Short mmCIF file of C-alpha atoms and ligand atoms in Angstrom, two decimals:
data_model
loop_
_atom_site.label_atom_id
_atom_site.label_comp_id
_atom_site.label_asym_id
_atom_site.label_seq_id
_atom_site.Cartn_x
_atom_site.Cartn_y
_atom_site.Cartn_z
CA MET U 1 8.06 24.64 2.29
CA LEU U 2 6.68 23.40 5.60
CA SER U 3 3.54 21.34 5.34
CA GLY U 4 0.36 23.19 6.13
CA LEU U 5 -1.20 19.92 7.24
CA VAL U 6 -0.33 19.25 10.86
CA ASP U 7 -2.49 17.30 13.28
CA PRO U 8 -3.18 18.32 16.90
CA VAL U 9 -0.23 16.29 18.23
CA GLY U 10 2.17 17.81 15.73
CA ARG U 11 2.34 15.01 13.16
CA ARG U 12 3.02 16.64 9.80
CA ILE U 13 1.18 15.04 6.90
CA SER U 14 3.60 14.61 4.02
CA TYR U 15 2.45 11.34 2.50
CA LEU U 16 -0.81 10.64 0.67
CA ARG U 17 -1.94 7.21 -0.46
CA VAL U 18 -4.50 7.34 -3.22
CA SER U 19 -6.75 4.44 -4.12
CA VAL U 20 -7.75 4.85 -7.77
CA THR U 21 -10.15 1.91 -7.93
CA ASP U 22 -11.74 -0.71 -5.69
CA ARG U 23 -11.61 -3.24 -8.53
CA CYS U 24 -9.05 -5.97 -8.85
CA ASP U 25 -8.22 -8.95 -11.02
CA MET U 26 -7.41 -11.01 -7.91
CA ARG U 27 -9.40 -11.85 -4.77
CA CYS U 28 -6.71 -12.39 -2.13
CA THR U 29 -8.17 -14.30 0.80
CA TYR U 30 -7.05 -11.70 3.38
CA CYS U 31 -8.30 -8.73 1.36
CA MET U 32 -11.54 -9.53 -0.44
CA SER U 33 -14.35 -12.02 -0.33
CA GLU U 34 -14.76 -14.51 -3.16
CA ARG U 35 -17.79 -12.68 -4.52
CA MET U 36 -17.02 -9.01 -4.17
CA THR U 37 -19.56 -6.43 -5.19
CA PHE U 38 -17.68 -3.51 -6.62
CA LEU U 39 -18.82 0.08 -6.46
CA PRO U 40 -20.89 1.62 -9.25
CA ARG U 41 -18.52 3.54 -11.54
CA ALA U 42 -20.26 6.84 -10.85
CA ASP U 43 -19.25 6.55 -7.19
CA VAL U 44 -15.57 6.37 -8.07
CA LEU U 45 -13.71 9.61 -8.67
CA ASP U 46 -12.68 10.25 -12.26
CA PHE U 47 -9.07 11.17 -13.03
CA GLU U 48 -9.81 14.85 -13.19
CA GLU U 49 -11.29 14.73 -9.69
CA LEU U 50 -8.41 12.63 -8.39
CA LEU U 51 -5.85 15.03 -9.85
CA ARG U 52 -7.62 18.02 -8.39
CA LEU U 53 -7.61 16.51 -4.91
CA CYS U 54 -3.98 15.39 -5.19
CA GLN U 55 -3.03 18.90 -6.21
CA VAL U 56 -4.62 20.42 -3.10
CA PHE U 57 -2.59 18.02 -0.93
CA VAL U 58 0.64 18.67 -2.81
CA LYS U 59 0.14 22.42 -2.50
CA GLN U 60 -0.13 21.89 1.25
CA GLY U 61 3.25 20.20 1.43
CA VAL U 62 2.53 16.53 0.70
CA ARG U 63 5.79 15.27 -0.84
CA LYS U 64 5.04 11.66 -1.51
CA LEU U 65 2.17 10.04 -3.41
CA ARG U 66 1.53 6.32 -3.48
CA ILE U 67 -1.06 5.11 -5.96
CA THR U 68 -2.88 1.98 -4.90
CA GLY U 69 -6.27 0.29 -4.98
CA GLY U 70 -7.80 -2.28 -5.60
CA GLU U 71 -5.37 -2.94 -8.38
CA PRO U 72 -4.29 0.43 -9.79
CA LEU U 73 -3.04 -1.04 -13.07
CA VAL U 74 -6.47 -2.43 -14.02
CA ARG U 75 -7.87 1.08 -14.25
CA ARG U 76 -8.15 2.33 -17.81
CA ASP U 77 -5.95 5.34 -18.66
CA ILE U 78 -3.77 4.81 -15.62
CA GLY U 79 -0.69 5.49 -17.82
CA PRO U 80 -1.64 9.12 -18.60
CA PHE U 81 -2.62 9.60 -14.95
CA PHE U 82 0.93 8.70 -13.87
CA GLU U 83 2.36 10.89 -16.63
CA THR U 84 0.43 13.89 -15.30
CA LEU U 85 1.45 13.27 -11.70
CA GLY U 86 5.04 12.75 -12.84
CA GLN U 87 5.13 16.33 -14.08
CA TRP U 88 4.90 17.50 -10.47
CA LEU U 89 8.07 15.66 -9.47
CA HIS U 90 11.14 17.48 -8.32
CA HIS U 91 14.18 16.66 -10.48
CA PRO U 92 17.39 18.42 -11.51
CA GLU U 93 15.82 20.28 -14.43
CA GLN U 94 12.57 21.08 -12.70
CA ALA U 95 11.81 22.31 -9.19
CA GLY U 96 8.67 20.25 -8.73
CA THR U 97 6.78 20.04 -5.50
CA LEU U 98 6.66 16.28 -5.19
CA ASP U 99 9.63 14.15 -4.04
CA GLU U 100 8.28 10.74 -4.84
CA LEU U 101 5.60 9.10 -6.93
CA THR U 102 5.14 5.40 -6.42
CA LEU U 103 2.60 2.59 -6.46
CA THR U 104 1.58 -0.68 -4.89
CA THR U 105 0.52 -3.35 -7.36
CA ASN U 106 -0.15 -7.07 -7.53
CA GLY U 107 2.14 -7.12 -10.56
CA SER U 108 -0.29 -8.84 -12.93
CA ARG U 109 -0.10 -5.98 -15.44
CA LEU U 110 3.24 -4.54 -14.44
CA ALA U 111 5.01 -5.97 -17.49
CA LEU U 112 2.69 -3.80 -19.63
CA TYR U 113 3.30 -0.63 -17.63
CA ALA U 114 6.86 -0.81 -16.25
CA GLU U 115 8.41 1.41 -18.92
CA THR U 116 5.56 3.93 -18.85
CA LEU U 117 5.91 4.17 -15.08
CA PHE U 118 9.65 4.72 -15.28
CA ARG U 119 9.23 7.38 -17.97
CA ALA U 120 6.66 9.12 -15.77
CA GLY U 121 9.25 9.39 -12.98
CA VAL U 122 8.36 6.40 -10.81
CA ARG U 123 11.54 4.86 -9.40
CA ARG U 124 10.27 2.31 -6.88
CA VAL U 125 7.29 -0.03 -6.82
CA ASN U 126 5.86 -2.31 -4.16
CA VAL U 127 4.72 -5.61 -5.61
CA SER U 128 2.56 -7.94 -3.54
CA LEU U 129 3.74 -11.53 -3.69
CA ASP U 130 3.03 -13.88 -0.79
CA THR U 131 4.51 -17.07 -2.20
CA LEU U 132 6.75 -18.39 -4.96
CA ASP U 133 4.69 -21.54 -5.32
CA GLU U 134 2.28 -21.54 -8.24
CA GLU U 135 -0.48 -23.52 -6.56
CA ARG U 136 -0.29 -21.56 -3.35
CA PHE U 137 -0.36 -18.34 -5.31
CA ALA U 138 -3.52 -19.47 -7.09
CA HIS U 139 -5.06 -20.45 -3.74
CA ILE U 140 -4.17 -17.20 -1.92
CA THR U 141 -5.14 -14.86 -4.76
CA ARG U 142 -8.09 -17.06 -5.83
CA ARG U 143 -7.58 -16.07 -9.49
CA GLY U 144 -4.07 -14.72 -9.96
CA LYS U 145 -1.28 -16.28 -12.03
CA LEU U 146 2.17 -16.45 -10.46
CA THR U 147 3.93 -16.19 -13.84
CA ALA U 148 2.24 -12.86 -14.63
CA THR U 149 3.41 -11.31 -11.35
CA LEU U 150 6.94 -12.71 -11.80
CA ASP U 151 7.03 -11.33 -15.37
CA GLY U 152 5.89 -7.98 -13.97
CA ILE U 153 8.67 -7.94 -11.39
CA ARG U 154 11.25 -8.84 -14.04
CA ALA U 155 9.99 -6.10 -16.37
CA ALA U 156 10.08 -3.59 -13.52
CA ARG U 157 13.72 -4.41 -12.72
CA GLU U 158 14.63 -4.23 -16.43
CA ALA U 159 12.93 -0.84 -16.74
CA GLY U 160 15.08 0.45 -13.87
CA LEU U 161 12.49 0.36 -11.10
CA ALA U 162 13.53 -0.70 -7.60
CA VAL U 163 11.19 -3.39 -6.31
CA ARG U 164 10.01 -4.12 -2.80
CA VAL U 165 8.18 -7.42 -2.53
CA ASN U 166 5.32 -7.23 -0.01
CA ALA U 167 4.29 -10.52 1.56
CA VAL U 168 1.48 -10.90 4.06
CA ALA U 169 2.77 -13.41 6.61
CA MET U 170 0.18 -16.10 7.28
CA ALA U 171 0.53 -18.98 9.72
CA GLY U 172 0.08 -22.29 7.97
CA VAL U 173 -0.04 -20.66 4.53
CA ASN U 174 3.38 -19.23 3.64
CA ASP U 175 5.35 -19.31 6.89
CA ASP U 176 7.63 -22.07 5.58
CA GLU U 177 8.73 -19.89 2.65
CA PHE U 178 10.36 -16.84 4.15
CA ASP U 179 13.90 -18.19 3.76
CA ALA U 180 13.27 -19.01 0.11
CA MET U 181 11.70 -15.64 -0.52
CA LEU U 182 14.55 -13.82 1.18
CA ALA U 183 17.08 -15.70 -0.95
CA TRP U 184 15.05 -15.09 -4.14
CA CYS U 185 14.71 -11.38 -3.42
CA GLY U 186 18.47 -11.25 -2.82
CA LYS U 187 19.04 -12.86 -6.20
CA ILE U 188 16.85 -10.43 -8.13
CA GLY U 189 17.97 -7.37 -6.13
CA ALA U 190 14.65 -6.68 -4.39
CA ASP U 191 13.82 -5.84 -0.79
CA LEU U 192 11.31 -8.07 1.02
CA CYS U 193 8.73 -6.66 3.37
CA LEU U 194 6.66 -8.93 5.62
CA ILE U 195 3.27 -7.64 6.76
CA GLU U 196 1.10 -8.80 9.65
CA THR U 197 -2.46 -9.72 8.67
CA MET U 198 -4.85 -6.89 9.51
CA PRO U 199 -8.58 -7.33 10.11
CA MET U 200 -9.97 -5.08 7.36
CA GLY U 201 -13.42 -5.85 5.94
CA ASP U 202 -15.15 -9.20 5.78
CA THR U 203 -13.34 -11.62 3.48
CA GLY U 204 -15.12 -14.82 4.40
CA GLU U 205 -11.86 -16.11 5.93
CA ASP U 206 -10.76 -16.35 9.54
CA ARG U 207 -7.66 -14.19 9.73
CA THR U 208 -7.26 -14.73 13.46
CA ALA U 209 -6.05 -18.26 12.86
CA ARG U 210 -3.58 -16.96 10.24
CA TYR U 211 -2.13 -14.21 12.41
CA LEU U 212 1.61 -14.50 12.87
CA PRO U 213 3.53 -12.07 15.09
CA LEU U 214 6.48 -10.88 13.03
CA SER U 215 8.69 -10.58 16.11
CA ASP U 216 8.69 -14.41 16.16
CA VAL U 217 9.42 -14.58 12.43
CA ARG U 218 12.32 -12.16 12.77
CA ALA U 219 13.83 -14.10 15.66
CA ASP U 220 13.57 -17.29 13.64
CA LEU U 221 15.14 -15.76 10.51
CA ALA U 222 17.96 -14.32 12.62
CA GLN U 223 19.08 -17.86 13.39
CA ARG U 224 20.05 -18.37 9.75
CA TRP U 225 20.56 -14.85 8.37
CA THR U 226 22.65 -11.93 9.59
CA LEU U 227 20.11 -9.18 10.12
CA GLU U 228 21.63 -5.78 10.81
CA PRO U 229 19.33 -3.04 12.16
CA LEU U 230 18.88 -0.02 9.90
CA MET U 231 17.55 3.38 10.76
CA ASP U 232 15.86 4.14 7.42
CA ARG U 233 12.08 4.25 7.63
CA SER U 234 11.33 5.43 4.04
CA ALA U 235 8.43 7.52 5.34
CA GLY U 236 6.37 4.36 5.77
CA PRO U 237 5.50 2.01 8.61
CA ALA U 238 8.12 -0.63 7.77
CA ARG U 239 11.12 -1.19 10.02
CA TYR U 240 14.08 -2.36 8.00
CA MET U 241 17.11 -4.57 8.54
CA ARG U 242 19.99 -5.25 6.17
CA VAL U 243 20.42 -8.91 5.22
CA ALA U 244 24.23 -9.20 5.20
CA GLU U 245 24.22 -12.35 3.02
CA THR U 246 22.30 -10.69 0.17
CA GLY U 247 22.91 -6.98 0.68
CA GLN U 248 19.14 -6.37 0.34
CA ARG U 249 16.79 -5.17 3.06
CA ILE U 250 14.06 -6.97 4.92
CA GLY U 251 11.21 -4.87 6.31
CA PHE U 252 8.60 -5.70 8.91
CA ILE U 253 5.21 -4.02 9.11
CA THR U 254 3.72 -4.89 12.47
CA PRO U 255 0.48 -2.99 13.03
CA MET U 256 -0.89 -5.72 15.27
CA SER U 257 2.04 -6.42 17.58
CA HIS U 258 3.62 -2.95 17.50
CA ASN U 259 1.97 0.32 17.04
CA PHE U 260 3.68 2.63 14.55
CA CYS U 261 1.27 5.51 15.05
CA SER U 262 3.39 8.08 16.88
CA THR U 263 5.35 8.90 13.73
CA CYS U 264 2.48 8.41 11.27
CA ASN U 265 2.70 11.04 8.52
CA ARG U 266 0.14 9.44 6.21
CA VAL U 267 -3.44 9.93 5.18
CA ARG U 268 -5.44 7.92 2.68
CA LEU U 269 -7.81 8.99 -0.04
CA SER U 270 -10.27 6.29 -1.05
CA CYS U 271 -11.40 5.84 -4.64
CA THR U 272 -14.72 7.45 -3.68
CA GLY U 273 -13.04 10.55 -2.28
CA GLN U 274 -13.28 9.69 1.41
CA LEU U 275 -10.29 10.94 3.32
CA TYR U 276 -9.20 8.52 6.05
CA THR U 277 -6.54 9.63 8.47
CA CYS U 278 -6.03 6.19 9.97
CA LEU U 279 -6.16 2.70 8.45
CA GLY U 280 -7.71 1.37 11.64
CA HIS U 281 -10.60 3.82 12.02
CA GLU U 282 -13.87 4.36 10.19
CA ASP U 283 -13.88 8.10 10.62
CA GLY U 284 -13.49 9.87 7.27
CA VAL U 285 -14.36 13.11 5.51
CA ASP U 286 -16.29 13.07 2.25
CA LEU U 287 -14.20 15.16 -0.15
CA ARG U 288 -16.24 13.95 -3.12
CA ALA U 289 -19.33 15.70 -1.75
CA ILE U 290 -17.36 18.95 -1.52
CA LEU U 291 -15.93 18.45 -5.02
CA ARG U 292 -19.22 17.55 -6.68
CA SER U 293 -21.12 20.37 -5.05
CA GLY U 294 -18.73 22.82 -6.71
CA GLY U 295 -16.48 23.45 -3.71
CA ASP U 296 -13.35 25.47 -4.40
CA ASP U 297 -9.84 24.64 -3.16
CA ALA U 298 -10.45 26.53 0.09
CA ALA U 299 -13.51 24.36 0.80
CA LEU U 300 -11.55 21.21 0.00
CA LEU U 301 -8.73 22.33 2.25
CA ALA U 302 -11.17 23.03 5.09
CA GLY U 303 -12.54 19.48 4.68
CA ILE U 304 -9.04 18.01 4.65
CA GLN U 305 -7.98 19.98 7.72
CA SER U 306 -11.11 18.93 9.62
CA ALA U 307 -10.20 15.29 9.00
CA ILE U 308 -6.59 15.85 10.07
CA ASP U 309 -7.78 17.62 13.23
CA ARG U 310 -9.45 14.33 14.16
CA LYS U 311 -6.57 12.01 13.22
CA PRO U 312 -6.59 9.35 15.93
CA LEU U 313 -3.58 9.04 18.19
CA ARG U 314 -3.34 5.38 17.35
CA HIS U 315 -5.20 2.63 15.54
CA ASP U 316 -6.93 0.01 17.62
CA PHE U 317 -6.95 -3.17 15.60
CA MET U 318 -7.80 -6.15 17.76
CA LEU U 319 -7.43 -9.81 16.97
CA GLY U 320 -9.31 -11.83 19.59
CA THR U 321 -6.98 -14.55 20.69
CA HIS U 322 -9.52 -16.90 22.24
CA SER U 323 -12.92 -16.06 20.85
CA GLY U 324 -11.83 -15.91 17.22
CA GLU U 325 -13.32 -12.45 17.14
CA VAL U 326 -11.77 -9.95 14.84
CA SER U 327 -12.28 -6.27 15.13
CA GLY U 328 -11.29 -3.67 12.63
CA PRO U 329 -12.93 -1.43 10.07
CA VAL U 330 -15.74 -2.90 7.99
CA ARG U 331 -14.37 -1.30 4.84
CA HIS U 332 -12.04 -3.44 2.73
CA MET U 333 -8.40 -2.57 2.25
CA SER U 334 -9.13 -2.43 -1.49
CA VAL U 335 -11.42 0.58 -1.01
CA THR U 336 -9.15 2.49 1.35
CA GLY U 337 -5.96 1.52 -0.41
CA GLY U 338 -3.28 -0.49 1.40
N1 SAM F 1 -3.68 -4.61 -5.45
C1 SAM F 1 -2.46 -4.04 -5.01
C2 SAM F 1 -1.59 -5.05 -4.29
O1 SAM F 1 -2.09 -6.12 -3.94
O2 SAM F 1 -0.43 -4.75 -4.08
C3 SAM F 1 -2.62 -2.80 -4.17
C4 SAM F 1 -3.71 -2.78 -3.15
S1 SAM F 1 -3.54 -3.93 -1.81
C5 SAM F 1 -4.99 -3.59 -0.88
C6 SAM F 1 -2.21 -3.20 -0.92
C7 SAM F 1 -1.50 -4.07 0.07
O3 SAM F 1 -2.38 -4.38 1.12
C8 SAM F 1 -0.99 -5.39 -0.47
O4 SAM F 1 0.40 -5.50 -0.21
C9 SAM F 1 -1.75 -6.41 0.31
O5 SAM F 1 -0.99 -7.55 0.55
C10 SAM F 1 -2.08 -5.67 1.58
N2 SAM F 1 -3.25 -6.18 2.30
C11 SAM F 1 -4.51 -6.34 1.83
N3 SAM F 1 -5.32 -6.80 2.80
C12 SAM F 1 -4.55 -6.96 3.91
C13 SAM F 1 -4.80 -7.40 5.23
N4 SAM F 1 -6.00 -7.78 5.61
N5 SAM F 1 -3.76 -7.42 6.10
C14 SAM F 1 -2.52 -7.03 5.72
N6 SAM F 1 -2.22 -6.60 4.49
C15 SAM F 1 -3.22 -6.56 3.58
FE1 SF4 F 2 -6.43 -7.28 -5.16
FE2 SF4 F 2 -4.32 -6.29 -3.88
FE3 SF4 F 2 -6.54 -6.97 -2.53
FE4 SF4 F 2 -5.06 -8.89 -3.58
S1 SF4 F 2 -4.41 -7.45 -1.98
S2 SF4 F 2 -7.30 -8.72 -3.74
S3 SF4 F 2 -4.30 -7.97 -5.40
S4 SF4 F 2 -6.38 -5.36 -4.00
#
């Protein structure tokens, strides 16, 4: 079926990222402030509401769902939520409407959930891990434990899940570790994806000073590793290369230095039911208001389409190079879902 959700420049929306909570057991320096105030629970959509919205998108041709947050695995009853979504998947015995169900997690509780996720039909997970050094990990995440995330990654691999390690590249923080991380990912059979720091929400940290253009990182890595260009884009913003020495892939997400907007097929549903059509813009449509005022699927669809009709041509993140000024949305990545 062709997607019913097409924006004015012809970009077909086939990928929905769903934030199921703004809460998290970590406070990564680039994502949250030390003392975050989380949303009152009543503001956050319950699972029934989330499922209802997801279903409207899937009926309109969305083929890929990524569950994120905050930390999705800290939300109670997240297991049954995945099991329900998994029933929509297309597989040999069942002509489902969804091609892929996946999640992004910090890994702290992945060891508890890896098997449940696999049983539900999840086959790939993105795990955020910016360093392999215990002290650095504690410093970056402010309260995370490296061993828990490593245990989570091991459990995921043992359960049969493919793992992509996501690392935010930060000058002076982890930029001396990319070789080690590439080698480690090769050893455990995981892809590595480096991400440029984006200015989302106030975190109490100066991200301008940490900004590292990944074109420089790639050129540096290419002096020691054989990086072969690949065409696969996996429906996401990452550009991949094969690392000949390990056989695994390295991906680069470069929203700051390169714009990936022309092929953007994604929209994001926040945990409060705001639909954002661009990570870099504030403009959203309040689907929760439609839901909670008794709106039917047609009303929800009209709301969704009105947001998609306004999907910006491109994001306009700016990192001031001289003034230290940062400009980007005031909302945190943990609300929108990364
Ligand atoms: N808690 C989960 C995790 O950390 O994987 C899922 C949510 S987190 C907001 C999703 C992704 O966004 C993570 O890979 C994280 O590294 C990334 N992220 C958060 N803030 C960012 C920022 N300011 N710039 C770039 N990436 C960011
Ligand atoms: Fe939590 Fe993920 Fe944000 Fe880190 S990046 S604070 S783990 S939501």
